[in-house]
Coordinates of C-alpha atoms in Angstrom, one line a residue:
M1 CA 51.4 -15.9 24.3
K2 CA 53.5 -18.4 22.3
L3 CA 54.2 -17.6 18.6
S4 CA 52.0 -20.4 17.2
Q5 CA 49.1 -19.1 19.4
E6 CA 49.8 -15.5 18.4
L7 CA 49.8 -16.3 14.7
A8 CA 46.5 -18.1 15.1
W9 CA 44.9 -15.4 17.2
R10 CA 46.0 -12.6 14.8
G11 CA 44.8 -14.4 11.7
F12 CA 48.2 -15.2 10.2
T13 CA 47.6 -18.9 9.6
N14 CA 46.9 -20.3 6.2
Q15 CA 48.9 -23.2 4.6
T16 CA 52.1 -24.5 6.0
T17 CA 54.4 -27.5 5.3
L18 CA 55.1 -27.8 9.0
K19 CA 53.6 -30.9 10.5
D20 CA 53.7 -29.5 14.0
I21 CA 53.5 -25.7 14.2
T22 CA 54.6 -25.7 17.9
V23 CA 58.1 -26.2 16.6
L24 CA 57.9 -22.4 16.2
D25 CA 57.7 -22.2 20.0
S26 CA 60.5 -24.5 20.8
E27 CA 63.2 -23.9 18.2
K28 CA 64.9 -20.8 17.0
I29 CA 65.0 -20.7 13.2
T30 CA 66.2 -18.5 10.4
F31 CA 63.5 -17.5 7.9
Y32 CA 63.2 -15.2 5.0
W33 CA 60.6 -13.0 3.4
G34 CA 61.0 -11.3 0.0
V35 CA 59.4 -8.4 -1.9
D36 CA 59.9 -7.8 -5.6
P37 CA 60.7 -4.1 -6.5
S38 CA 57.9 -3.8 -9.0
S39 CA 57.4 -0.3 -7.4
N40 CA 59.5 1.8 -5.1
S41 CA 57.1 1.2 -2.3
M42 CA 55.2 -1.6 -0.6
T43 CA 51.4 -1.5 -0.2
V44 CA 49.3 -2.3 2.9
G45 CA 49.0 -5.8 1.4
N46 CA 52.8 -6.3 1.9
L47 CA 52.5 -4.6 5.3
A48 CA 50.3 -7.4 6.6
I49 CA 53.1 -9.9 6.0
A50 CA 55.7 -7.5 7.4
M51 CA 53.6 -7.4 10.6
M52 CA 53.7 -11.2 10.7
V53 CA 57.5 -11.0 10.3
L54 CA 57.7 -8.7 13.3
H55 CA 56.0 -11.4 15.4
F56 CA 58.5 -14.0 14.2
I57 CA 61.4 -11.7 15.2
S58 CA 59.9 -10.7 18.6
H59 CA 59.7 -14.4 19.4
G60 CA 63.5 -14.9 18.8
H61 CA 63.6 -16.1 15.2
K62 CA 66.2 -14.6 12.8
A63 CA 64.9 -12.7 9.8
V64 CA 66.5 -12.4 6.4
L65 CA 64.6 -9.8 4.3
L66 CA 65.1 -10.1 0.5
V67 CA 64.8 -7.4 -2.1
G68 CA 64.2 -9.1 -5.4
G69 CA 66.6 -7.3 -7.7
A70 CA 66.7 -10.3 -10.0
T71 CA 63.1 -11.4 -9.9
G72 CA 62.1 -7.8 -10.2
L73 CA 63.7 -7.7 -13.7
I74 CA 61.4 -10.6 -14.7
G75 CA 58.1 -9.9 -12.9
D76 CA 56.0 -12.4 -10.9
P77 CA 53.2 -13.8 -13.1
D78 CA 51.2 -15.1 -10.2
G79 CA 47.9 -13.3 -10.0
K80 CA 48.4 -11.5 -13.3
D81 CA 46.3 -12.3 -16.3
E82 CA 48.7 -10.9 -18.8
E83 CA 52.5 -10.2 -19.3
R84 CA 54.0 -7.5 -17.1
D85 CA 56.0 -4.7 -18.8
L86 CA 59.7 -5.3 -18.0
K87 CA 61.4 -2.8 -15.7
T88 CA 64.8 -1.3 -16.7
V89 CA 67.8 -2.0 -14.5
E90 CA 67.7 1.7 -13.4
E91 CA 64.0 1.4 -12.5
V92 CA 64.6 -1.7 -10.5
A93 CA 67.6 -0.2 -8.7
K94 CA 65.5 2.8 -7.7
N95 CA 62.7 0.6 -6.5
K96 CA 65.1 -1.6 -4.5
A97 CA 66.3 1.4 -2.6
G98 CA 62.7 2.4 -1.8
I99 CA 61.8 -1.1 -0.5
A100 CA 65.0 -1.3 1.6
L101 CA 64.2 2.0 3.3
Q102 CA 60.8 0.7 4.2
Y103 CA 62.3 -2.4 5.7
Q104 CA 64.4 -0.2 7.8
Q105 CA 61.5 1.9 9.0
I106 CA 59.1 -1.0 9.8
F107 CA 61.7 -3.2 11.4
A108 CA 63.6 -0.3 13.1
G109 CA 65.2 -1.5 16.3
Q110 CA 64.9 -5.2 15.4
P111 CA 67.6 -7.6 14.2
F112 CA 67.4 -8.4 10.5
T113 CA 69.6 -8.9 7.5
I114 CA 68.8 -7.4 4.0
V115 CA 69.8 -9.4 0.9
D116 CA 69.3 -8.8 -2.8
N117 CA 69.0 -11.9 -5.1
Y118 CA 70.6 -9.9 -8.0
D119 CA 73.9 -10.4 -6.1
W120 CA 73.8 -14.1 -6.7
F121 CA 72.1 -14.1 -10.1
K122 CA 74.1 -11.4 -11.9
D123 CA 76.9 -13.9 -12.7
F124 CA 74.8 -17.0 -12.9
G125 CA 75.2 -18.4 -16.5
Y126 CA 72.3 -19.7 -18.4
L127 CA 73.7 -23.2 -19.0
Q128 CA 74.7 -23.4 -15.3
F129 CA 71.1 -22.4 -14.3
L130 CA 69.6 -25.1 -16.5
R131 CA 71.9 -27.8 -15.1
D132 CA 71.8 -26.8 -11.5
V133 CA 68.2 -25.6 -11.2
G134 CA 66.1 -26.4 -14.3
K135 CA 67.1 -30.1 -14.3
H136 CA 65.3 -30.6 -10.9
F137 CA 61.8 -29.2 -12.0
S138 CA 59.1 -31.2 -13.6
M139 CA 57.3 -29.5 -16.5
T140 CA 54.2 -31.5 -15.7
Q141 CA 54.1 -30.0 -12.2
L142 CA 54.8 -26.5 -13.3
L143 CA 52.1 -26.6 -16.0
Q144 CA 49.6 -27.8 -13.4
R145 CA 49.9 -24.7 -11.3
D146 CA 46.8 -22.5 -11.2
F147 CA 48.3 -19.3 -12.4
I148 CA 50.0 -21.1 -15.4
Q149 CA 46.7 -22.8 -16.3
S150 CA 44.9 -19.5 -16.2
R151 CA 47.4 -18.0 -18.7
I152 CA 47.7 -20.8 -21.2
G153 CA 44.1 -22.2 -20.9
Q154 CA 41.2 -21.3 -23.1
G155 CA 40.8 -17.5 -23.0
G156 CA 44.2 -17.0 -21.4
K157 CA 46.6 -14.4 -22.8
G158 CA 49.6 -16.6 -22.8
I159 CA 52.8 -16.5 -20.8
S160 CA 56.4 -15.9 -21.8
Y161 CA 59.3 -18.3 -21.0
A162 CA 60.7 -15.5 -18.8
E163 CA 57.7 -15.3 -16.6
F164 CA 57.2 -19.1 -16.7
S165 CA 60.7 -19.4 -15.2
Y166 CA 60.0 -17.1 -12.4
S167 CA 59.1 -19.9 -10.0
L168 CA 62.5 -21.5 -10.7
I169 CA 64.3 -18.3 -9.9
Q170 CA 62.5 -17.9 -6.6
G171 CA 63.1 -21.6 -5.8
Y172 CA 66.9 -21.0 -6.2
D173 CA 66.6 -18.0 -3.8
F174 CA 65.5 -20.4 -1.1
L175 CA 68.3 -22.9 -1.9
H176 CA 70.9 -20.1 -1.9
L177 CA 69.8 -18.8 1.5
F178 CA 69.6 -22.3 2.9
R179 CA 73.2 -22.8 1.9
T180 CA 74.6 -19.4 2.9
K181 CA 72.4 -18.1 5.7
G182 CA 71.0 -21.3 7.2
V183 CA 67.4 -20.3 6.2
T184 CA 64.9 -23.2 6.7
L185 CA 61.6 -21.3 6.4
Q186 CA 60.0 -19.0 3.9
V187 CA 57.1 -16.8 5.0
C188 CA 54.7 -15.4 2.4
G189 CA 51.2 -14.4 1.5
A190 CA 48.8 -17.1 0.3
D191 CA 49.3 -16.0 -3.3
Q192 CA 53.0 -17.0 -3.2
W193 CA 52.4 -20.6 -2.0
G194 CA 53.2 -22.1 -5.5
N195 CA 56.4 -20.2 -6.0
S196 CA 57.5 -21.0 -2.4
I197 CA 57.0 -24.7 -2.8
S198 CA 59.6 -24.6 -5.6
G199 CA 62.3 -23.8 -3.0
V200 CA 61.2 -26.6 -0.6
D201 CA 61.4 -29.1 -3.4
L202 CA 64.8 -27.9 -4.7
I203 CA 66.4 -28.0 -1.3
R204 CA 65.2 -31.5 -0.8
K205 CA 66.4 -32.7 -4.2
V206 CA 69.8 -30.9 -4.3
E207 CA 70.8 -30.8 -0.6
G208 CA 68.7 -33.6 0.9
G209 CA 67.6 -30.9 3.3
E210 CA 64.4 -30.0 5.0
A211 CA 62.8 -26.6 4.5
H212 CA 59.3 -25.3 5.1
I213 CA 56.8 -22.6 4.2
W214 CA 54.4 -20.6 6.4
S215 CA 51.8 -18.6 4.5
A216 CA 49.3 -16.1 5.7
P217 CA 45.8 -15.5 4.1
L218 CA 45.3 -12.4 2.0
V219 CA 43.4 -9.7 3.9
V220 CA 39.9 -9.2 2.6
N221 CA 37.6 -6.3 3.2
K222 CA 34.5 -8.0 4.8
A223 CA 32.2 -5.1 3.8
T224 CA 33.0 -5.5 0.1
G225 CA 34.5 -9.0 -0.2
K226 CA 37.4 -7.5 -2.1
K227 CA 41.1 -7.6 -1.5
F228 CA 41.9 -5.2 1.3
G229 CA 43.9 -2.0 0.5
K230 CA 42.3 -1.3 -2.8
T231 CA 40.3 2.0 -3.1
E232 CA 38.7 3.9 -6.0
N233 CA 41.9 5.8 -6.3
G234 CA 44.1 2.7 -6.4
A235 CA 46.4 0.9 -3.9
I236 CA 47.3 2.4 -0.5
W237 CA 51.1 2.7 -0.5
L238 CA 53.6 3.0 2.4
D239 CA 55.6 5.7 0.6
S240 CA 54.2 9.2 1.5
S241 CA 54.9 10.5 -2.0
K242 CA 52.4 8.0 -3.4
T243 CA 49.9 8.0 -0.5
S244 CA 50.3 11.0 1.7
V245 CA 50.6 10.5 5.5
F246 CA 47.2 12.3 5.9
D247 CA 45.5 10.0 3.3
F248 CA 47.2 7.0 4.8
Y249 CA 45.8 7.8 8.3
Q250 CA 42.4 8.6 6.8
F251 CA 42.3 5.2 5.1
W252 CA 42.6 3.4 8.4
L253 CA 40.2 5.8 10.2
N254 CA 37.6 4.9 7.6
A255 CA 38.0 1.2 8.2
D256 CA 34.7 -0.7 8.0
D257 CA 33.1 -1.7 11.3
Q258 CA 32.9 -5.4 10.3
G259 CA 36.7 -5.7 9.7
V260 CA 38.2 -3.4 12.3
L261 CA 38.9 -6.1 14.8
D262 CA 40.8 -8.1 12.2
Y263 CA 42.7 -5.1 11.1
L264 CA 43.7 -4.3 14.7
K265 CA 45.1 -7.9 15.1
I266 CA 46.9 -7.9 11.8
Y267 CA 48.2 -4.4 11.4
T268 CA 49.1 -3.3 15.0
L269 CA 51.3 -4.6 17.8
L270 CA 48.6 -4.0 20.4
T271 CA 48.2 -6.8 22.9
K272 CA 45.1 -9.0 23.2
D273 CA 44.1 -7.2 26.4
Q274 CA 44.5 -3.8 24.7
I275 CA 42.5 -4.8 21.6
D276 CA 39.7 -6.4 23.8
S277 CA 39.4 -3.2 25.7
L278 CA 39.2 -1.1 22.5
M279 CA 36.6 -3.4 21.1
G280 CA 34.6 -3.2 24.3
E281 CA 34.6 0.6 24.0
F282 CA 33.7 0.4 20.3
T283 CA 30.8 -2.0 20.9
Q284 CA 29.4 0.3 23.5
N285 CA 29.7 3.4 21.2
P286 CA 30.3 2.5 17.5
A287 CA 29.8 6.2 16.5
G288 CA 32.9 7.1 18.7
R289 CA 35.1 5.0 16.4
A290 CA 37.6 4.2 19.2
A291 CA 38.8 1.1 17.3
Q292 CA 39.3 3.0 14.0
K293 CA 41.1 5.9 15.8
A294 CA 43.5 3.5 17.5
L295 CA 44.1 1.6 14.3
A296 CA 44.9 4.7 12.3
Y297 CA 47.3 6.0 14.9
E298 CA 49.1 2.7 15.5
V299 CA 49.6 1.8 11.8
T300 CA 50.7 5.3 10.9
K301 CA 53.2 5.2 13.7
I302 CA 54.7 1.9 12.5
V303 CA 55.0 3.0 8.8
H304 CA 55.7 6.8 9.2
G305 CA 57.0 7.2 12.7
E306 CA 55.3 8.5 15.9
A307 CA 55.8 12.2 15.0
E308 CA 54.0 11.9 11.7
A309 CA 51.2 9.8 13.4
K310 CA 50.7 12.6 15.9
K311 CA 50.5 15.2 13.1
A312 CA 48.0 13.2 11.2
K313 CA 45.9 12.7 14.4
E314 CA 46.0 16.4 15.1
A315 CA 45.3 17.3 11.5
T316 CA 42.2 15.1 11.6
A317 CA 40.9 16.8 14.8
T318 CA 41.6 20.2 13.3
L319 CA 39.7 19.3 10.1
F320 CA 36.6 18.3 12.0
S321 CA 36.7 21.6 13.7
G322 CA 36.4 23.2 10.3
E323 CA 40.0 24.3 9.9
A324 CA 43.0 23.2 7.8
S325 CA 46.3 22.0 9.0
D326 CA 49.8 21.6 7.6
L327 CA 49.1 17.9 6.7
T328 CA 46.0 18.7 4.7
P329 CA 46.6 18.0 1.0
I330 CA 47.0 21.2 -1.0
V331 CA 45.9 21.8 -4.6
Q332 CA 46.8 24.8 -6.7
M333 CA 43.8 26.5 -8.1
P334 CA 43.4 30.1 -9.5
E335 CA 41.1 32.3 -7.3
G336 CA 37.7 33.0 -8.8
E337 CA 34.7 31.2 -10.2
H338 CA 35.0 27.5 -11.2
E339 CA 32.8 24.6 -12.2
V340 CA 32.4 22.3 -9.2
I341 CA 32.9 19.1 -11.4
E342 CA 36.1 20.5 -12.8
V343 CA 37.4 21.4 -9.4
L344 CA 36.7 18.0 -7.8
V345 CA 38.6 16.2 -10.6
K346 CA 41.6 18.6 -10.5
A347 CA 41.7 18.4 -6.7
G348 CA 41.8 14.6 -6.8
L349 CA 38.6 14.3 -4.9
A350 CA 37.0 12.5 -7.9
T351 CA 38.6 10.2 -10.5
S352 CA 36.3 11.3 -13.3
N353 CA 33.7 13.9 -14.3
S354 CA 31.0 11.3 -13.9
E355 CA 32.1 10.5 -10.3
A356 CA 32.3 14.2 -9.5
R357 CA 28.8 14.8 -10.9
R358 CA 27.5 11.9 -8.8
L359 CA 29.1 13.3 -5.6
F360 CA 27.7 16.8 -6.4
D361 CA 24.2 15.4 -7.2
Q362 CA 24.2 13.4 -3.9
G363 CA 25.0 16.6 -1.9
G364 CA 28.4 15.2 -0.8
V365 CA 30.4 18.3 -1.6
K366 CA 31.2 21.0 1.0
L367 CA 33.2 24.2 0.8
N368 CA 34.4 25.5 4.2
Q369 CA 31.9 23.2 5.9
Q370 CA 29.0 24.5 3.9
K371 CA 27.1 22.2 1.4
V372 CA 27.7 23.2 -2.2
G373 CA 24.4 23.5 -4.0
S374 CA 25.4 25.5 -7.1
P375 CA 27.3 24.0 -10.1
R376 CA 29.7 26.8 -9.9
V377 CA 31.8 28.0 -6.9
T378 CA 34.0 30.9 -6.1
L379 CA 37.3 29.8 -4.7
K380 CA 40.0 31.7 -2.8
S381 CA 43.3 30.8 -1.3
G382 CA 42.8 28.9 2.0
D383 CA 39.4 27.5 1.2
L384 CA 38.8 23.9 2.4
L385 CA 37.0 21.7 -0.1
Q386 CA 35.5 18.5 1.3
V387 CA 33.9 15.3 -0.2
G388 CA 32.1 13.0 2.2
K389 CA 33.1 12.9 5.8
R390 CA 36.8 12.6 5.7
R391 CA 38.3 13.7 2.4
F392 CA 39.7 17.2 2.2
V393 CA 41.9 19.5 0.2
K394 CA 43.1 23.0 0.8
I395 CA 42.9 25.5 -2.0
S396 CA 46.2 27.5 -2.6

């Protein structure tokens, strides 16, 4: 399958400045994708674009992966309704290291170059920036952008000059990489379209060069209509210290039936024939969850490695047999009698007392595979506490 066809089949087509997308099939280009270190980890939202990048690489295109050390010090205002808290230089440095490690895990065995825009911005003087970059941007066009309008319009919370300038900084990134790495394409999520256009315009005005953007749509949970990857407990992270390997695996195992085909196309490297076969099995027996099981294993393997994926798969099988495993989350709790509501919150199985009470009232709490009917339970080390079908903790 040619790249243009693969991107379309997998759902990676949104807006692009390319007049003819088949150029991706006939020419080898150098492209870049960037992630700002607002955290020390990417989320499954970032992972969708990372998977798209893998397809670009596998079809022979050259990848430059940017860690936004400079832009991370400012913060991207797009999609935010109020000013971000500024990160310290030390926080950004720690976060950059985390993002770079994830690049190395996801793109292991593939050719790519990692760059940091702090390297070319740290000695860039303010007056030089205004003359070399700011001079080429129209205030009228910048003010018309949706995320700017939402912040300065009626009911908006305003925007600082620093965040307003973010788009110019990202535009210069593209220009710098065009000059130094021969980058002619930026790939991004749909929410970065406005920022990315800045680079295309700047390259045209300053260098008289041609550059393009390829954006992918944001992944949406069809069952809820909300952005994919957000749960009651927050975002699903790629860092195992923020979302454990077990919880990561369970997230994909619990994927909704409506969206599982899309997730298989976006988040795995399985071929069309393999996915068609899985979906055939899934359609015949939805309760067997063959599609979700394959999805959970394949994504966990990409993010955490095959050994961890196997452990998570085995841990899940063990849990459904009524036992715990070494991947089951552990919570420290004194042995003896406890209030069920209190235990659920402390164990992280509920985010509040009201949610815990709702779970208990609905009969969704089990201890060692037995439904908990009393508001107080007696716990001992090794007990397995469960909420719903697939959320567990082991008492220690």
